[in-house]
XYZ file of C-alpha atoms in Angstrom:
658
model
C 0.850 220.013 212.897
C -0.909 219.125 209.646
C 0.924 217.131 206.982
C -0.185 216.880 203.373
C -0.058 213.396 201.946
C -1.828 210.066 201.831
C -4.475 209.320 204.432
C -4.877 206.009 206.197
C -6.851 204.525 209.068
C -5.455 202.673 212.087
C -6.981 201.238 215.228
C -5.389 200.879 218.643
C -6.858 198.399 221.121
C -5.999 198.621 224.813
C -6.894 196.033 227.433
C -5.954 195.011 230.939
C -4.372 191.591 231.390
C -5.628 191.392 234.973
C -8.397 188.776 234.895
C -10.879 190.603 237.145
C -10.701 194.092 235.620
C -14.067 195.065 234.146
C -12.651 198.367 232.841
C -9.399 199.075 231.017
C -8.690 202.493 232.552
C -9.744 203.135 236.118
C -9.895 206.943 235.758
C -10.327 209.564 233.046
C -6.803 210.764 233.849
C -5.417 207.348 232.914
C -7.396 207.298 229.690
C -6.193 210.764 228.694
C -2.650 209.807 229.658
C -2.887 206.819 227.322
C -4.063 209.036 224.477
C -1.215 211.479 225.090
C 1.616 208.949 225.459
C 0.582 206.163 223.080
C -1.501 207.813 220.376
C -0.600 211.471 220.090
C 3.147 210.804 220.322
C 2.904 208.702 217.154
C 1.734 211.614 215.028
C 4.559 214.149 215.034
C 7.021 215.338 212.423
C 6.440 213.296 209.231
C 3.113 211.919 210.538
C -0.100 213.706 211.350
C -3.443 212.799 212.843
C -6.493 213.697 210.808
C -8.323 214.578 214.020
C -8.691 213.543 217.666
C -8.780 209.780 218.281
C -12.237 208.304 218.648
C -12.286 206.120 221.755
C -14.943 203.500 222.403
C -15.319 200.966 225.195
C -15.945 197.395 224.073
C -17.615 195.161 226.675
C -16.481 191.702 227.644
C -17.283 189.054 225.029
C -17.406 185.261 225.122
C -13.715 184.727 224.361
C -12.040 187.997 225.275
C -12.050 190.613 228.063
C -13.300 194.209 227.720
C -11.073 196.593 225.793
C -10.838 200.225 224.717
C -10.726 200.890 220.990
C -9.308 204.063 219.412
C -9.800 204.837 215.713
C -7.302 207.299 214.261
C -6.945 208.805 210.812
C -3.276 209.227 209.889
C -1.580 211.152 207.098
C 1.956 210.854 205.693
C 3.798 211.923 202.549
C 5.940 208.800 202.274
C 4.481 205.726 203.900
C 7.482 203.542 203.070
C 9.310 205.478 205.815
C 6.375 206.549 207.960
C 4.957 203.015 208.251
C 7.731 201.708 210.500
C 8.113 205.045 212.262
C 4.472 204.896 213.316
C 4.738 201.336 214.619
C 8.000 202.001 216.469
C 6.568 205.077 218.185
C 3.543 203.004 219.143
C 5.843 200.449 220.828
C 7.738 203.220 222.622
C 4.535 204.961 223.709
C 3.153 201.745 225.220
C 6.277 201.290 227.332
C 6.182 204.948 228.407
C 2.557 204.698 229.547
C 3.208 201.505 231.513
C 6.137 203.104 233.349
C 4.521 206.491 233.947
C 1.188 205.190 235.265
C 2.480 201.956 236.851
C 0.119 199.926 234.649
C 2.227 197.028 233.445
C -1.024 195.097 232.980
C -2.112 197.324 230.074
C -1.413 195.672 226.723
C -1.923 197.397 223.382
C -2.477 196.223 219.830
C -2.067 198.340 216.687
C -4.196 197.276 213.712
C -3.511 198.415 210.147
C -6.043 197.547 207.470
C -5.862 200.533 205.120
C -4.170 199.736 201.804
C -3.163 203.412 201.548
C -0.380 202.913 204.085
C 1.041 199.907 202.222
C 3.306 199.502 199.235
C 1.659 199.970 195.855
C 4.380 198.645 193.512
C 4.639 195.009 194.523
C 7.546 192.640 194.060
C 6.366 189.172 192.978
C 8.349 187.458 195.731
C 10.790 187.936 198.593
C 13.204 185.017 198.625
C 16.210 183.820 200.621
C 15.476 185.997 203.650
C 17.812 184.909 206.506
C 16.040 183.449 209.545
C 17.686 183.283 212.972
C 15.199 180.671 214.228
C 11.599 179.607 213.834
C 9.176 178.214 216.406
C 5.912 176.327 216.462
C 3.597 177.081 219.341
C 0.406 178.711 220.508
C -0.702 182.284 221.153
C -2.494 182.214 224.496
C -3.234 185.915 223.903
C -1.896 188.253 221.210
C 0.743 189.232 223.776
C 1.925 185.795 224.954
C 3.446 183.062 222.789
C 4.021 179.561 224.166
C 6.900 177.900 222.358
C 6.491 174.138 221.778
C 9.259 173.577 219.245
C 12.200 175.745 218.186
C 14.760 175.238 215.426
C 17.835 177.479 215.505
C 20.367 178.113 212.778
C 23.062 176.320 214.762
C 21.240 172.970 214.591
C 20.804 172.760 210.797
C 23.193 171.653 208.049
C 24.265 174.525 205.780
C 26.009 172.322 203.216
C 22.919 170.152 202.683
C 20.814 173.265 202.061
C 23.308 174.779 199.624
C 23.633 171.528 197.679
C 19.878 171.080 197.505
C 19.214 174.694 196.488
C 22.390 175.016 194.383
C 23.456 178.138 196.276
C 27.150 177.540 197.113
C 27.711 181.138 198.260
C 24.887 181.159 200.818
C 26.041 181.514 204.454
C 22.654 181.368 206.224
C 21.377 178.049 207.567
C 17.637 178.860 207.509
C 15.993 180.858 204.722
C 12.438 182.002 204.054
C 10.836 182.397 200.628
C 7.648 184.460 200.441
C 6.281 183.424 197.044
C 3.472 185.965 196.911
C 2.239 185.159 193.421
C 2.115 181.472 194.384
C 0.376 182.328 197.685
C 2.904 180.343 199.673
C 5.544 180.769 202.372
C 8.435 178.312 202.326
C 10.983 177.980 205.136
C 13.958 175.893 204.010
C 17.004 174.402 205.692
C 19.320 171.413 205.467
C 19.265 168.636 208.013
C 21.309 165.549 208.888
C 20.087 162.932 211.349
C 21.132 159.376 212.286
C 19.875 156.935 209.675
C 18.114 153.611 210.333
C 21.119 151.387 209.601
C 21.294 147.677 210.321
C 23.606 148.389 213.263
C 21.270 150.806 214.985
C 17.741 150.741 213.623
C 15.827 152.954 216.031
C 12.828 153.470 213.721
C 10.007 151.008 213.143
C 9.270 149.862 209.620
C 6.155 152.042 209.306
C 8.266 155.060 210.215
C 11.231 153.995 208.154
C 9.346 153.969 204.863
C 8.437 157.573 205.525
C 11.870 158.864 206.464
C 14.651 156.993 204.674
C 17.007 159.369 202.902
C 20.531 159.477 201.528
C 22.667 157.381 203.908
C 26.371 157.909 204.422
C 28.371 156.544 207.378
C 25.252 156.062 209.513
C 23.703 159.464 208.735
C 21.135 160.766 206.269
C 20.974 164.164 204.575
C 18.005 166.099 203.213
C 16.787 169.512 202.209
C 13.717 170.315 204.322
C 10.852 172.657 203.411
C 8.201 173.920 205.831
C 5.358 175.154 203.635
C 2.498 177.457 204.612
C -0.165 178.276 201.997
C -1.448 181.814 202.404
C -5.035 180.523 202.608
C -4.018 178.768 205.833
C -3.129 182.052 207.563
C -5.906 183.500 209.713
C -3.958 186.125 211.689
C -0.720 188.109 211.271
C 1.076 189.675 214.259
C 4.416 191.518 214.053
C 6.866 192.447 216.805
C 10.501 193.611 216.845
C 13.292 194.609 219.213
C 14.661 197.812 217.667
C 14.925 199.630 214.357
C 17.274 202.041 212.587
C 16.960 203.927 209.310
C 17.474 200.915 207.050
C 17.110 197.724 209.123
C 14.913 196.085 211.725
C 16.533 193.855 214.338
C 14.764 191.007 216.105
C 11.703 191.220 213.869
C 9.248 188.409 214.584
C 6.348 187.364 212.378
C 3.588 185.328 214.042
C 1.279 183.462 211.662
C -1.828 181.933 213.219
C -2.812 179.030 210.951
C -6.017 177.199 210.115
C -4.221 173.879 209.664
C -0.745 172.434 210.381
C 2.330 173.351 208.372
C 3.283 171.037 205.513
C 6.662 169.277 205.711
C 8.508 168.258 202.553
C 11.967 166.786 202.084
C 14.251 166.555 199.091
C 16.160 163.271 199.362
C 19.648 162.824 198.011
C 20.102 159.939 195.605
C 22.983 159.294 193.211
C 24.575 162.577 194.389
C 21.453 164.517 193.390
C 18.661 165.875 195.530
C 15.289 164.624 194.382
C 12.940 167.140 192.813
C 10.153 167.795 193.525
C 10.435 167.173 197.273
C 8.163 164.586 198.892
C 5.670 165.018 201.728
C 6.568 163.790 205.246
C 5.220 164.145 208.761
C 8.550 165.441 210.102
C 12.238 165.677 209.259
C 13.410 164.094 212.533
C 11.251 161.643 214.479
C 13.240 162.068 217.702
C 13.954 165.797 217.840
C 10.918 167.095 215.942
C 8.030 164.748 216.856
C 5.083 164.882 214.428
C 2.658 165.634 217.276
C 4.632 168.740 218.244
C 4.311 169.965 214.656
C 0.660 169.119 214.027
C -0.718 170.320 217.391
C 0.653 173.877 217.111
C -1.478 176.501 215.321
C 1.158 179.276 215.230
C 4.377 179.539 213.212
C 6.795 182.227 214.394
C 9.696 183.425 212.244
C 12.496 185.434 213.845
C 14.408 187.272 211.123
C 17.998 188.300 211.265
C 18.551 192.005 210.590
C 16.052 192.583 207.771
C 15.956 195.683 205.526
C 12.842 197.771 206.052
C 12.170 197.732 202.293
C 11.944 193.922 202.269
C 9.734 193.674 205.364
C 7.523 196.458 203.998
C 6.974 194.476 200.808
C 6.377 191.214 202.715
C 3.735 192.790 204.948
C 2.098 194.692 202.082
C 1.793 191.574 199.959
C 0.545 189.376 202.796
C -2.061 191.993 203.725
C -3.333 191.834 200.159
C -2.981 188.136 199.380
C -4.268 186.863 202.742
C -6.860 189.639 203.067
C -6.018 190.025 206.746
C -5.427 192.987 209.022
C -1.805 193.581 210.041
C -1.442 193.649 213.826
C 1.506 194.944 215.866
C 2.150 194.378 219.560
C 4.862 193.377 222.019
C 4.818 189.606 222.491
C 6.475 187.766 225.367
C 7.816 184.293 224.607
C 7.655 181.440 227.113
C 8.483 177.768 226.773
C 5.501 175.464 227.127
C 5.221 173.035 230.017
C 5.134 169.274 229.389
C 1.659 167.821 229.022
C -0.023 165.475 231.451
C -1.941 162.492 230.024
C -5.270 163.495 228.487
C -8.384 162.607 230.542
C -9.225 159.568 228.390
C -5.598 158.382 228.596
C -5.142 158.760 232.351
C -6.442 155.507 233.888
C -8.027 157.097 236.960
C -9.772 159.879 235.065
C -10.930 157.473 232.368
C -12.612 155.252 234.979
C -14.116 158.348 236.605
C -15.619 159.476 233.278
C -16.807 156.025 232.175
C -18.441 155.418 235.554
C -21.510 157.436 234.510
C -22.036 155.051 231.586
C -22.427 157.669 228.852
C -20.146 157.229 225.848
C -21.191 160.594 224.394
C -19.593 162.362 227.354
C -16.316 160.464 226.956
C -16.333 161.233 223.230
C -16.737 164.989 223.727
C -14.037 165.130 226.411
C -11.620 163.362 224.064
C -12.729 165.712 221.281
C -11.440 168.628 223.362
C -7.963 167.086 223.553
C -7.976 166.438 219.794
C -7.848 170.212 219.201
C -4.166 170.269 220.158
C -2.359 173.003 222.044
C -5.275 175.451 221.720
C -6.985 173.400 224.437
C -4.193 171.391 226.017
C -2.117 174.449 226.973
C -4.995 175.408 229.256
C -5.666 172.209 231.168
C -2.993 169.573 230.494
C -0.107 171.540 232.022
C -1.427 171.312 235.584
C -2.842 168.236 237.301
C -4.977 170.427 239.542
C -6.489 172.413 236.651
C -7.102 169.260 234.604
C -8.813 167.389 237.425
C -10.887 170.369 238.564
C -12.148 170.957 235.017
C -13.162 167.311 234.557
C -14.798 167.254 238.001
C -16.845 170.325 237.110
C -18.021 168.694 233.873
C -18.985 165.516 235.732
C -20.898 167.480 238.379
C -22.864 169.316 235.691
C -23.516 166.051 233.852
C -25.054 164.382 236.893
C -27.446 167.325 237.272
C -28.313 167.742 233.575
C -26.856 165.224 231.131
C -28.285 166.691 227.912
C -27.401 170.239 228.923
C -23.789 169.288 229.663
C -23.411 167.482 226.332
C -24.834 170.528 224.545
C -22.383 172.758 226.449
C -19.393 170.676 225.369
C -20.588 170.651 221.756
C -20.898 174.437 221.740
C -17.493 174.747 223.388
C -15.947 172.687 220.570
C -17.630 174.869 217.956
C -16.367 177.981 219.746
C -12.808 176.635 219.733
C -12.996 176.058 215.979
C -14.480 179.472 215.210
C -12.470 181.900 217.356
C -8.918 183.125 216.922
C -8.052 182.840 220.575
C -9.415 181.377 223.785
C -8.132 183.397 226.726
C -9.794 181.362 229.471
C -11.082 177.899 228.535
C -12.799 177.365 231.874
C -14.442 180.785 231.794
C -15.777 180.181 228.278
C -17.153 176.809 229.366
C -18.928 178.433 232.337
C -20.544 181.118 230.147
C -21.741 178.595 227.587
C -23.099 176.313 230.313
C -25.085 179.163 231.829
C -26.565 180.040 228.435
C -27.502 176.409 227.759
C -29.154 176.189 231.181
C -31.249 179.257 230.379
C -32.338 177.696 227.067
C -32.903 174.163 228.374
C -36.638 174.020 227.635
C -36.219 175.257 224.055
C -33.418 172.750 223.461
C -35.578 169.879 224.675
C -38.418 170.836 222.332
C -36.015 171.219 219.407
C -34.547 167.751 219.960
C -38.026 166.180 220.036
C -38.990 167.964 216.809
C -35.858 166.763 215.035
C -36.483 163.179 216.098
C -40.091 163.250 214.904
C -38.944 164.381 211.442
C -36.596 161.424 211.054
C -33.329 163.214 211.839
C -30.583 161.493 213.805
C -27.373 162.659 215.440
C -24.231 160.772 214.437
C -20.686 161.404 215.628
C -18.086 162.314 213.032
C -14.308 161.873 212.919
C -12.043 163.581 210.374
C -8.780 161.712 209.788
C -5.901 163.620 208.179
C -2.235 162.683 207.678
C -1.337 164.450 210.934
C -4.453 164.448 213.113
C -7.635 162.671 214.171
C -10.241 165.366 214.794
C -13.384 164.446 216.687
C -16.277 166.598 215.498
C -19.522 167.359 217.324
C -22.340 164.955 216.377
C -23.966 165.909 213.081
C -27.701 166.164 212.547
C -28.654 164.221 209.429
C -31.564 162.410 207.871
C -31.555 158.795 209.026
C -30.880 155.791 206.842
C -31.835 152.133 206.809
C -28.687 151.019 208.603
C -29.065 153.492 211.472
C -32.780 152.840 211.927
C -32.193 149.081 212.034
C -29.014 148.744 214.084
C -28.236 152.052 215.810
C -31.235 154.318 216.162
C -29.566 156.199 219.016
C -26.319 156.745 217.067
C -24.310 155.385 220.001
C -22.292 152.809 218.063
C -21.722 154.472 214.692
C -19.137 156.960 213.440
C -19.136 158.911 210.219
C -15.496 158.988 209.147
C -14.068 161.335 206.552
C -10.540 161.194 205.162
C -9.094 164.583 204.321
C -5.801 166.338 203.764
C -4.788 168.788 206.477
C -6.188 171.684 204.432
C -9.636 169.990 204.369
C -9.277 169.080 200.688
C -9.497 165.539 199.361
C -6.384 163.383 199.610
C -4.506 163.351 196.296
C -1.478 161.222 195.466
C 0.231 164.060 193.594
C -0.001 166.245 196.700
C 0.295 163.856 199.661
C 2.143 160.939 198.145
C 0.990 157.337 198.106
C 2.813 156.434 201.332
C 1.003 159.045 203.427
C -2.353 158.116 201.896
C -1.734 154.448 202.668
C -0.769 155.347 206.222
C -3.795 157.624 206.691
C -6.518 155.621 204.952
C -5.218 152.065 204.643
C -4.394 151.537 208.302
C -7.784 152.862 209.432
C -9.711 150.650 207.000
C -7.709 147.537 207.871
C -7.261 147.902 211.618
C -10.010 150.306 212.635
C -9.662 153.343 214.897
C -9.906 153.778 218.653
C -12.070 156.697 219.766
C -12.647 157.438 223.458
C -11.506 153.943 224.408
C -13.741 152.136 221.909
C -12.628 150.273 218.770
C -14.505 151.056 215.555
C -14.099 149.238 212.232
C -15.169 149.935 208.679
C -18.835 149.137 207.951
C -19.688 150.638 204.562
C -20.223 153.801 202.525
C -23.123 155.421 200.730
C -22.539 156.289 197.092
C -22.106 159.975 197.916
C -19.646 159.123 200.697
C -17.577 157.031 198.284
C -17.193 160.095 196.066
C -16.332 162.268 199.058
C -13.800 159.911 200.719
C -16.132 159.125 203.599
C -17.591 156.027 205.229
C -19.287 154.587 208.299
C -17.417 152.802 211.085
C -19.263 150.614 213.600
C -18.473 149.556 217.166
C -16.394 146.374 216.935
C -16.258 145.557 220.647
C -19.670 143.880 220.904
C -18.614 140.903 218.762
C -15.656 139.996 216.574
C -17.906 139.205 213.582
C -20.598 141.834 214.157
C -19.839 143.603 210.878
C -20.257 140.478 208.744
C -23.428 139.544 210.623
C -24.947 142.944 209.923
C -24.045 142.807 206.235
C -25.802 139.453 205.822
C -28.966 140.854 207.396
C -29.311 143.412 204.617
C -29.464 140.854 201.822
C -27.444 138.540 199.661
C -24.950 140.424 197.521
C -22.879 139.244 194.574
C -19.288 139.170 195.824
C -17.812 138.653 192.349
C -18.402 142.282 191.407
C -16.905 144.313 194.271
C -17.867 147.783 192.932
C -21.468 146.633 192.466
C -21.477 145.050 195.927
C -20.229 148.315 197.467
C -22.842 150.278 195.548
C -25.712 147.979 196.507
C -24.766 147.698 200.158
C -24.061 151.433 200.169
C -27.760 152.064 199.554
C -28.324 151.018 203.162
C -26.410 154.161 204.191
C -28.169 156.532 201.799
C -30.062 159.158 203.770
C -33.777 158.460 203.466
C -36.943 158.887 205.488
C -39.041 155.880 206.425
C -42.431 155.983 204.699
C -45.615 155.396 206.673
C -47.473 154.090 203.611
C -47.887 150.316 203.652
C -46.796 148.235 200.666
C -48.753 144.980 200.681
C -47.752 141.945 198.618
C -50.694 142.417 196.245
C -49.608 146.003 195.519
C -46.433 145.249 193.573
C -45.107 142.823 190.980
C -41.999 142.296 188.891
C -41.776 143.619 185.337
C -39.362 142.435 182.651
C -36.028 144.226 182.338
C -34.808 145.763 179.093
C -31.738 143.730 178.167
C -29.383 144.041 175.217
C -25.738 143.688 174.251
C -22.989 142.285 176.443
C -20.924 143.796 179.240
C -17.166 143.335 179.709
C -17.691 139.815 181.054
C -19.894 138.800 178.134
C -23.018 138.921 180.305
C -26.225 140.546 178.958
C -26.381 144.239 179.913
C -29.477 145.395 181.834
C -30.532 148.908 180.792
C -33.505 149.170 183.150
C -31.621 148.097 186.274
C -33.126 149.928 189.243
C -35.932 151.587 187.244
C -39.637 150.861 187.770
C -43.109 152.437 187.693
C -45.431 153.790 190.372
C -49.166 154.418 190.057
C -50.627 157.908 190.424
C -52.717 156.706 193.381
C -49.721 155.380 195.316
C -47.679 158.474 194.427
C -50.410 160.663 195.956
C -50.330 158.586 199.145
C -46.541 158.947 199.386
C -46.791 162.703 198.827
C -49.436 163.026 201.538
C -47.253 161.038 203.945
C -44.470 163.584 203.431
C -46.878 166.538 203.803
C -46.513 167.525 200.142
C -49.433 169.508 198.722
C -51.876 167.417 196.690
C -51.367 169.627 193.660
C -47.578 169.056 193.662
C -47.254 165.273 193.601
C -43.688 164.329 192.518
C -43.297 162.353 189.316
C -40.091 160.584 190.423
C -39.262 158.829 193.702
C -36.027 157.243 194.834
C -37.034 154.263 196.945
C -35.393 151.463 198.868
C -37.802 148.539 199.157
C -37.077 144.865 199.783
C -33.916 144.101 197.780
C -34.689 146.686 195.100
C -32.823 149.989 195.084
């Protein structure tokens, strides 16, 4: 039957959840049965297919199994009604196929990207939508959600929410605001927890300054906001239990995020809730640990009965504002298992790893654990799986150290780039095989990089909620590295960032969180893979970018001061100037092969005039000198610059002159 109306395009992906299946459908009869029960049944009455579905087999890829893809053109007069009808028939068809062909392993995903099937007249926001519960967890596959933390309506404080939001007639404990024009989702609720009173202070001081709120009779009250910027969302999956003409029951929205949710609280003071709310790591240290919040990449909202018109607008706006495909599938929910200690925390495994005497290996293994539940749900829930995985890495390392390190680096990059990792161990094996095949090319590339003055330095990104260990970066060397750590074994590049990768700002994070994130690291250092690192210095560009170098502090208690003295005598009265001068030692530069003899340079008078803020004469020519054309040609030749293109300006670091 052909229906006149608006055309749209949808895709249906089918795959087998059995790990060893190299094909989705074993016979042509199964494939045709899938088309008849899942696809064709969706296009009757008000819906029509623009033609037969185009099926295409997709082979196995690095991070996902093979699947069958069907592209279908659909037509409907009124998509506000047909949209949910299509999805519901898709859900029903999937269940019918599984029962009829005894293929419970077949999972299906409906993708909608066409704007034609979505709402055209947008509402600017959808606010105060009742939420039954929300969870933080991890999608092992699009069809399986591991719940790490769950907050139900029965555990929140309705009165605190209504007072904070000034909504006395509200009867729902958890509400969601989709502020589309502000590109933000806000989940809000009231909460009351035991306060750190003198009689029972269960929180340490460093925690207490982050969590003190309105205290009454040993309890504290706050309005809590879980914020998700739309630019954090990288995947949208929708599921529901059943639907009628006007409402959807058990609708669940899964948002796969690029960075952790943001927690804010509105504290009550003088019978008023503070506005705007302030940033925190959690609303309850005991029942909602910060690690459980920051390690989970997926936020799931379970709505109460929600009108189809509201959900239609929410999905239409999020499709547009997030620029993401809408995906629909049946998702099973399981509670996560408790984690075992990470390899570099478990004493026996730590000794086993450190026995080979390679810190780079320990660093990369700890870097895996720093990725949170994306990795830890695979190998920290079973002692056997954890130990077997580490043993395999160690076996590979003893055979080919450089190849194993390269494999782990590529695995980390793969984890950061892909939406899902179905089988961590399988991905590792595929990458290792590819690295083995390319071993000779990799060796030549490393030698070329070294000859050009490049060095590999490990990098750590510290945010308010996490400490992310990044694969070693390839960068042009500097004076400090060439003098004290040519191998890069004892140095870390550290960067301080907000969770959204932007610079830390007091008006966004709050001074307390910045002090906790930056101040503690600079004062006390950081422990990475069992080694203590402390602040060494920063190049001028790093200072602007909230970055610095940390150096291994375990060799000697005063190693940092000893190194600083070796680079020259600096004026300690002017701290900014001292930082700038010493920072030149960290400026990326290539060592010149052109000799500079004592008879080839001399000092020239500075241009001085006026006074600075201290009444001292101001030096206008500070750091500026001259170079002869002959010496400039020699420098250009040393850097393989054509003789006809000799630079007129050089930035040099020589002796104590910068």
